[in-house]
PDB file of C-alpha atoms in Angstrom:
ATOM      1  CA  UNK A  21       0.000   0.000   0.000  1.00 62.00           C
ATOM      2  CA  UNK A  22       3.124   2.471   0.718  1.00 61.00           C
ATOM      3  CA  UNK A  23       4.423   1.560  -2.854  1.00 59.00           C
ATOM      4  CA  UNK A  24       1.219   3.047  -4.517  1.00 56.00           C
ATOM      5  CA  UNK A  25       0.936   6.053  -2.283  1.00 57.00           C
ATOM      6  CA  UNK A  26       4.280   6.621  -3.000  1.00 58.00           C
ATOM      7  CA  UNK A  27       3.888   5.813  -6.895  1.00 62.00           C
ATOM      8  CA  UNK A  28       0.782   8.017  -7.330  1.00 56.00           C
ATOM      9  CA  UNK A  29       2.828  11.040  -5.347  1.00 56.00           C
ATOM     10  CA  UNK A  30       6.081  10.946  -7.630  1.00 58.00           C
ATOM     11  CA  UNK A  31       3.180  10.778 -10.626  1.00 60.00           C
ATOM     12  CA  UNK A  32       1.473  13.803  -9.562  1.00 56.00           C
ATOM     13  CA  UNK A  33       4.665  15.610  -8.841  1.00 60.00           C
ATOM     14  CA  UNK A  34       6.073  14.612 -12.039  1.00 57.00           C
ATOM     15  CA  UNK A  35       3.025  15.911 -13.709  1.00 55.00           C
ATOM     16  CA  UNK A  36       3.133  19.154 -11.918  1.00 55.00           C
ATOM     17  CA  UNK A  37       6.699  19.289 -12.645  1.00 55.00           C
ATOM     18  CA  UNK A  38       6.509  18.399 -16.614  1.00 54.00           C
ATOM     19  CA  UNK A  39       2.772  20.205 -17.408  1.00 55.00           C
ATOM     20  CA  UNK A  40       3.806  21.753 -20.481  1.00 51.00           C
ATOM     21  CA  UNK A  41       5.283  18.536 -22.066  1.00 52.00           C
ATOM     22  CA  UNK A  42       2.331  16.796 -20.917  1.00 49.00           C
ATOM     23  CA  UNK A  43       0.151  19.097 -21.766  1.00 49.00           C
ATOM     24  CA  UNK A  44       1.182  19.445 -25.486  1.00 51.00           C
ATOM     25  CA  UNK A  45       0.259  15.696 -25.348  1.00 51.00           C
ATOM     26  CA  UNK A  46      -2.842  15.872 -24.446  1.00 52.00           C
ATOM     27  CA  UNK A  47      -4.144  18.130 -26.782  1.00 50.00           C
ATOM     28  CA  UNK A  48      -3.952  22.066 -28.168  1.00 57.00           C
ATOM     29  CA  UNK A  49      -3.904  25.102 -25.841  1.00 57.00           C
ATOM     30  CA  UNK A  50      -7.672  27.458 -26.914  1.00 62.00           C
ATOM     31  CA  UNK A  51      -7.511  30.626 -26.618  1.00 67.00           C
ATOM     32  CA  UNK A  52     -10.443  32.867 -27.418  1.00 70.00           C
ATOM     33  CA  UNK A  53     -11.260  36.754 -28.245  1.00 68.00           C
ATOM     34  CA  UNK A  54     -14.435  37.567 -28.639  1.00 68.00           C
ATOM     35  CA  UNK A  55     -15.228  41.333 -29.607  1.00 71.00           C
ATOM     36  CA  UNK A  56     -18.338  43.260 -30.884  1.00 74.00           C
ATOM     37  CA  UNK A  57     -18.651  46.134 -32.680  1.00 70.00           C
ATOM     38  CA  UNK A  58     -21.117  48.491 -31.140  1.00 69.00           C
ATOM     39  CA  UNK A  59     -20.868  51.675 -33.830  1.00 66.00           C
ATOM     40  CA  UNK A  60     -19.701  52.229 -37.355  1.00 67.00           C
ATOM     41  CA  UNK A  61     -19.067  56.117 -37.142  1.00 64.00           C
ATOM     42  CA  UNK A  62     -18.686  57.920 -40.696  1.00 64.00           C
ATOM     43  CA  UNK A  63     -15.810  60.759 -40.540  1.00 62.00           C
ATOM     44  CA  UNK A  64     -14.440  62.922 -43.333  1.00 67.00           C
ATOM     45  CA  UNK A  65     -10.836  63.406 -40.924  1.00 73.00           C
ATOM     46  CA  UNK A  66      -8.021  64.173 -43.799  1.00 78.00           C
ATOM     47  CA  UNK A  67      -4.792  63.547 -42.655  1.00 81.00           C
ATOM     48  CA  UNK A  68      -2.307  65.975 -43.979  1.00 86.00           C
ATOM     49  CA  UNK A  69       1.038  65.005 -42.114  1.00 87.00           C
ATOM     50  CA  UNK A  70       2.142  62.128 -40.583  1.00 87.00           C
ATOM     51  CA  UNK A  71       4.890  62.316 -38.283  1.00 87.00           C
ATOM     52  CA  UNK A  72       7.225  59.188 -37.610  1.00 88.00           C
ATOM     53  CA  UNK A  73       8.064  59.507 -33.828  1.00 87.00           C
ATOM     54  CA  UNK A  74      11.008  57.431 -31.767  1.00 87.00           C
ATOM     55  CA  UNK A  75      12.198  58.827 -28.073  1.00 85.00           C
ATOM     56  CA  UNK A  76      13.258  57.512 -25.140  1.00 83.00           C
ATOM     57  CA  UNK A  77      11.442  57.638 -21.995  1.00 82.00           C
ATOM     58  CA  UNK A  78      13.136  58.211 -18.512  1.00 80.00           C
ATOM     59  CA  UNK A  79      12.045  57.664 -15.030  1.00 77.00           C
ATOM     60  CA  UNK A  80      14.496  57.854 -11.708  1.00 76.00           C
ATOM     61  CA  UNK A  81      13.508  57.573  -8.179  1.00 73.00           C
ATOM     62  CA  UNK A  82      15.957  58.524  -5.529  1.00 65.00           C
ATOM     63  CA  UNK A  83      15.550  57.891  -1.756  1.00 58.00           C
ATOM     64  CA  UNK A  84      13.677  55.155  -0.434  1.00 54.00           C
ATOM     65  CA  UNK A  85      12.119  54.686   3.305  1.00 56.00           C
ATOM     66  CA  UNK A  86      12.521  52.368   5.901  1.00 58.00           C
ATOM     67  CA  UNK A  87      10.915  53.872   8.927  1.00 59.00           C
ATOM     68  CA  UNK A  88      11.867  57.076   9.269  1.00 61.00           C
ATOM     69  CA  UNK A  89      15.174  56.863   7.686  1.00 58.00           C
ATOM     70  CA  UNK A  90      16.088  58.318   3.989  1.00 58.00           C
ATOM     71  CA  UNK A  91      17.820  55.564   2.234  1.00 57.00           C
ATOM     72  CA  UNK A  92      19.940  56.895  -0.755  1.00 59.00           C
ATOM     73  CA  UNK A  93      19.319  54.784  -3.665  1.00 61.00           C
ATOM     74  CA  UNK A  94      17.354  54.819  -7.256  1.00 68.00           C
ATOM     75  CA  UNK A  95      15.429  52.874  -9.490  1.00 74.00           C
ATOM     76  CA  UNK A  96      15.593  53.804 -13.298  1.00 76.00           C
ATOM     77  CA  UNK A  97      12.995  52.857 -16.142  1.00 80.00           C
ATOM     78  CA  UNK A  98      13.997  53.556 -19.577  1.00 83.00           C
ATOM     79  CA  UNK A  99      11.014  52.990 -22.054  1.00 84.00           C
ATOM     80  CA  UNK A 100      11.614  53.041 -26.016  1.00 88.00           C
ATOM     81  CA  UNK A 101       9.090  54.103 -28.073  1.00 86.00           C
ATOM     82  CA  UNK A 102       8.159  55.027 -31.964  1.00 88.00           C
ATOM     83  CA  UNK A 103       4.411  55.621 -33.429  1.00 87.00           C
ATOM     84  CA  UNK A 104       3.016  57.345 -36.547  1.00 88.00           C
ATOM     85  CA  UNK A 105       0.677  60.582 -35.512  1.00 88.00           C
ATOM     86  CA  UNK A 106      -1.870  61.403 -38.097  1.00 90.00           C
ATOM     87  CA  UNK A 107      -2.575  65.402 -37.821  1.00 90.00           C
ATOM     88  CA  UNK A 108      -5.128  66.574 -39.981  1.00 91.00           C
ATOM     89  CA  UNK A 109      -8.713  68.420 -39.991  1.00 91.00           C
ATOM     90  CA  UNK A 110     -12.162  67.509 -39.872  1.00 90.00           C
ATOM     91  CA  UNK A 111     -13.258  68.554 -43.549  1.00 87.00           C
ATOM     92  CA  UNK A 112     -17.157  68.615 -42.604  1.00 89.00           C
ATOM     93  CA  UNK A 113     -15.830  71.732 -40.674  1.00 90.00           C
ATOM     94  CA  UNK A 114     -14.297  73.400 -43.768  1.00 90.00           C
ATOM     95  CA  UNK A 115     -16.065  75.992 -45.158  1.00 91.00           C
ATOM     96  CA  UNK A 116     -15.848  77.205 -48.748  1.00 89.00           C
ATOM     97  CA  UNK A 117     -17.589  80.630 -49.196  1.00 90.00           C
ATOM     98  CA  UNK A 118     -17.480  82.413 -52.845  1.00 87.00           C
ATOM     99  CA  UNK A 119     -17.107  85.795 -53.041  1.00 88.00           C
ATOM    100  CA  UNK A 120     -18.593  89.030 -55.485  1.00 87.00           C
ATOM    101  CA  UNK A 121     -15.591  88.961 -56.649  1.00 89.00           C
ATOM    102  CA  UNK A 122     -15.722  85.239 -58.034  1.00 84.00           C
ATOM    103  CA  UNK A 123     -12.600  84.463 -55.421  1.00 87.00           C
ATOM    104  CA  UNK A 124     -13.810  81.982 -52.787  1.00 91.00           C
ATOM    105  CA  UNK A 125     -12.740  82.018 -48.925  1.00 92.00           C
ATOM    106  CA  UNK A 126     -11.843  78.401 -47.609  1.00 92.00           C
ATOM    107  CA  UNK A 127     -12.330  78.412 -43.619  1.00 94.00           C
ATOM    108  CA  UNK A 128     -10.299  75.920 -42.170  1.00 94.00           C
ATOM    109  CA  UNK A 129     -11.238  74.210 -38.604  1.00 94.00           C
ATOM    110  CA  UNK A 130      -8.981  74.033 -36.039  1.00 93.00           C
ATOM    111  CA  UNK A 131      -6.193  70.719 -36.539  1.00 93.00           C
ATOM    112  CA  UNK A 132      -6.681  67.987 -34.700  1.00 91.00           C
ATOM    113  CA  UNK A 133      -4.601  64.588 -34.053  1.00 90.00           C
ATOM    114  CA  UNK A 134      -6.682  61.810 -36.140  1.00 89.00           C
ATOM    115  CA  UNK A 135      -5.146  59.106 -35.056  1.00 84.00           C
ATOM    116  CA  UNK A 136      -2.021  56.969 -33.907  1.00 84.00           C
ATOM    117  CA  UNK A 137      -0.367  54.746 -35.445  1.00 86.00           C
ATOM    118  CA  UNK A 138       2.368  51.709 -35.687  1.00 88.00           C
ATOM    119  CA  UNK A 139       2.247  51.925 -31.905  1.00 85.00           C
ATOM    120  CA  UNK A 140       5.966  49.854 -29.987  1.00 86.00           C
ATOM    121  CA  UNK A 141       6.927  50.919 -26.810  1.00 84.00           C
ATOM    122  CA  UNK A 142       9.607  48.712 -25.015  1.00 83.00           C
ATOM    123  CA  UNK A 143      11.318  48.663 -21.987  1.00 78.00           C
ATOM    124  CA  UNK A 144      14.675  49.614 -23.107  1.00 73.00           C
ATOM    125  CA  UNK A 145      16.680  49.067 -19.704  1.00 70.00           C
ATOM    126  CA  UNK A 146      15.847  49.497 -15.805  1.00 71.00           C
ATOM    127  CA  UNK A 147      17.849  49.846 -13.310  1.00 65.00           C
ATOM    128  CA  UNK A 148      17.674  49.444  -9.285  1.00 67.00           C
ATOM    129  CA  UNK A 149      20.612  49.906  -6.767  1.00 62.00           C
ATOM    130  CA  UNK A 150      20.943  47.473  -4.127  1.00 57.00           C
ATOM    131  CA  UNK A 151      18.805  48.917  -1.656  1.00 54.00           C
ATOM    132  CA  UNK A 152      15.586  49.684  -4.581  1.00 53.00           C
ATOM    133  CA  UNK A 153      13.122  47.971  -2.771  1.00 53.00           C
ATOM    134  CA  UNK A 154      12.915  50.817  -0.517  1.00 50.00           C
ATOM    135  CA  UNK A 155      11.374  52.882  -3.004  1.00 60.00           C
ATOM    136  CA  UNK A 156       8.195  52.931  -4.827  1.00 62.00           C
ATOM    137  CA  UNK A 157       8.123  50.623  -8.163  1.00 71.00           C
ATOM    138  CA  UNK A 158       7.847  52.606 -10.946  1.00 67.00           C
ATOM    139  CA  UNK A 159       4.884  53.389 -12.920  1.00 70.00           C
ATOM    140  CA  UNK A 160       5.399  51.807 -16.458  1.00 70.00           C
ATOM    141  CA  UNK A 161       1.683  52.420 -17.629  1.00 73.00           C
ATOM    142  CA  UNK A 162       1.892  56.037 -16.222  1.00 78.00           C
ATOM    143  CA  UNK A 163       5.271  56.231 -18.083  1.00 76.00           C
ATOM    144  CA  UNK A 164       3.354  54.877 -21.377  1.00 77.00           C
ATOM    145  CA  UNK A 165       0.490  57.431 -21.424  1.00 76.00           C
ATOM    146  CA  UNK A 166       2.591  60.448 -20.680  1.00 77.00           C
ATOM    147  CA  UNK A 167       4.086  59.484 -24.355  1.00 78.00           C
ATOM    148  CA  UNK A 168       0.559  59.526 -25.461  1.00 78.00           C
ATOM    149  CA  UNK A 169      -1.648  62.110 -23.572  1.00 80.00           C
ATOM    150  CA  UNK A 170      -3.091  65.274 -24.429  1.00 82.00           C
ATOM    151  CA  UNK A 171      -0.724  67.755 -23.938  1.00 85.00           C
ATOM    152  CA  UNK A 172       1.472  65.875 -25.580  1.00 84.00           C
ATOM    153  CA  UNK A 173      -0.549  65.632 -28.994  1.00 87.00           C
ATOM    154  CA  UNK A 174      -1.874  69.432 -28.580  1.00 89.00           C
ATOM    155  CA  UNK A 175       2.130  70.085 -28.507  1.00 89.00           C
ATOM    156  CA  UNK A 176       2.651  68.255 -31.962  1.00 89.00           C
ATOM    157  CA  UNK A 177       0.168  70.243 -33.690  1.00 90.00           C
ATOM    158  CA  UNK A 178       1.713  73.670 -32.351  1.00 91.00           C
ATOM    159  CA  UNK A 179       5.006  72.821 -33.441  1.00 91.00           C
ATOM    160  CA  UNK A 180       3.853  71.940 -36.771  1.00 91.00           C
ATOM    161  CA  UNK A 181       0.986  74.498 -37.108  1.00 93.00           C
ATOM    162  CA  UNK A 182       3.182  75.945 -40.233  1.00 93.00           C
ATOM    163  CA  UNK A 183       3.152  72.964 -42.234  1.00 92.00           C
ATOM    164  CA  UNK A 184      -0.685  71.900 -41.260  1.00 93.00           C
ATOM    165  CA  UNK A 185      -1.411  75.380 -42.721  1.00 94.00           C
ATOM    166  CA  UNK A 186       0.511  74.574 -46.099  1.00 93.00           C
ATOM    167  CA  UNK A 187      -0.855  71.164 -46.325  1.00 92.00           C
ATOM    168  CA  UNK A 188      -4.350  72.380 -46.140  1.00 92.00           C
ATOM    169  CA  UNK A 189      -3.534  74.920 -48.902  1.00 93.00           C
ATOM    170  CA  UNK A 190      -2.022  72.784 -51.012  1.00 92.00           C
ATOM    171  CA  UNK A 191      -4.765  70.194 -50.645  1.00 91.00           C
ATOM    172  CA  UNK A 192      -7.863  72.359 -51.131  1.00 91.00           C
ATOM    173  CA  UNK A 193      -6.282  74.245 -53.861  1.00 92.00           C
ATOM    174  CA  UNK A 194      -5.352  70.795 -55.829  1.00 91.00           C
ATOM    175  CA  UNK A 195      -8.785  70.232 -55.507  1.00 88.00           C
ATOM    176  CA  UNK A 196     -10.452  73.332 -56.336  1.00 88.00           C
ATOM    177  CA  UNK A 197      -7.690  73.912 -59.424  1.00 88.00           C
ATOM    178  CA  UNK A 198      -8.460  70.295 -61.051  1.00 89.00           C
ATOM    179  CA  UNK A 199     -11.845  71.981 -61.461  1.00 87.00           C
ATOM    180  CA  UNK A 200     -11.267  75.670 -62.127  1.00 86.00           C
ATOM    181  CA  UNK A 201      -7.401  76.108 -62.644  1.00 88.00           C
ATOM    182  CA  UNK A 202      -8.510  80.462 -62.650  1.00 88.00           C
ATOM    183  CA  UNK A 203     -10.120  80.714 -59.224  1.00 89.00           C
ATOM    184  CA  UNK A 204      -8.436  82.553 -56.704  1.00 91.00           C
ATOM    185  CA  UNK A 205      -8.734  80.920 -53.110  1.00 91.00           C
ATOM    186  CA  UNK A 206      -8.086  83.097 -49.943  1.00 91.00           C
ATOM    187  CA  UNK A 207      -7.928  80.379 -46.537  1.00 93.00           C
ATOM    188  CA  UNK A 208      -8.395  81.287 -43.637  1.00 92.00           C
ATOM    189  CA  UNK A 209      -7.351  79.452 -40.211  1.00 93.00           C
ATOM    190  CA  UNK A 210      -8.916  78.689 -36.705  1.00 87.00           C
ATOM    191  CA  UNK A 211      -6.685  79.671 -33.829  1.00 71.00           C
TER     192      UNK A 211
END
């Protein structure tokens, strides 16, 4: 009787020990996503730059606690990151006046970030002196959408407000010219 309690503990062990070999014999792994589409949402968004963005991404703690006592040491979190940001207008918010004169005005919206793309962020390296685990882990997900936030994406379309502007010129124009190569177009741009 000890034999086969001893027999049917080295076989569950073993099995607990080898599951993925044993597994893998047994049969396929499932794995399942199931996902519904609630809205189908018509735009007219034109992109009219895309900008192809790589950085690195740095967080350092210094200091950690025990007690009451400052402990001098750091973590570090280096995240790598590149995407493709889509800037652009929403064209059912472009208005195209004509004039007395036979000129037309084109009133362009404010820009707006359509959409990212070609998303990879990566932690590049971390770092932690001996005595890290006296300070706080460090945030990676906070780290992740400070590359992606707001003021981050209203800061892409200031800096590039210049060639938005020309984009939008030379796009409306191309399109107005294919039809009337003599009109003259005036734009004019949200602030």
């Amino acid at each position: 009787m000890a034999f086969v309690l001893v027999g049917v503990v080295v076989a569950v062990g073993a099995l607990f020990l080898f599951r993925a070999p044993i597994a893998s014999w047994i049969g396929p792994t499932t794995d399942k996503n199931t996902q519904i589409v609630n809205a189908v949402t018509r735009t007219q968004e034109v992109a009219l730059v895309t900008l192809g963005i790589e950085g690195i991404r740095e967080r350092k703690t210094d200091d950690g606690q025990i007690l009451f006592l400052s402990i001098p040491n750091s973590r570090a979190t280096f995240l790598r990151y590149s995407f493709d940001a889509k800037l652009g207008l929403d064209a059912e918010n472009v208005e195209i006046e004509e004039q007395a004169d036979g000129s037309f005005v084109v009133r362009i919206p404010s820009f707006i970030v359509i959409g990212i793309d070609n998303q990879n962020v990566e932690v590049a390296a971390e770092s932690n002196d001996l005595l890290s685990w006296t300070t706080a882990e460090i945030d990676k997900v906070e780290m992740v959408n400070t590359i992606f936030g707001d003021d981050v994406e209203a800061e892409y379309l200031v800096k590039n407000t210049d060639l938005l502007k020309d984009q939008a010129r030379a796009f409306y124009s191309t399109i107005v010219h294919s039809i009337d190569p003599d009109v003259d177009l005036v734009f004019e741009f949200a602030n």
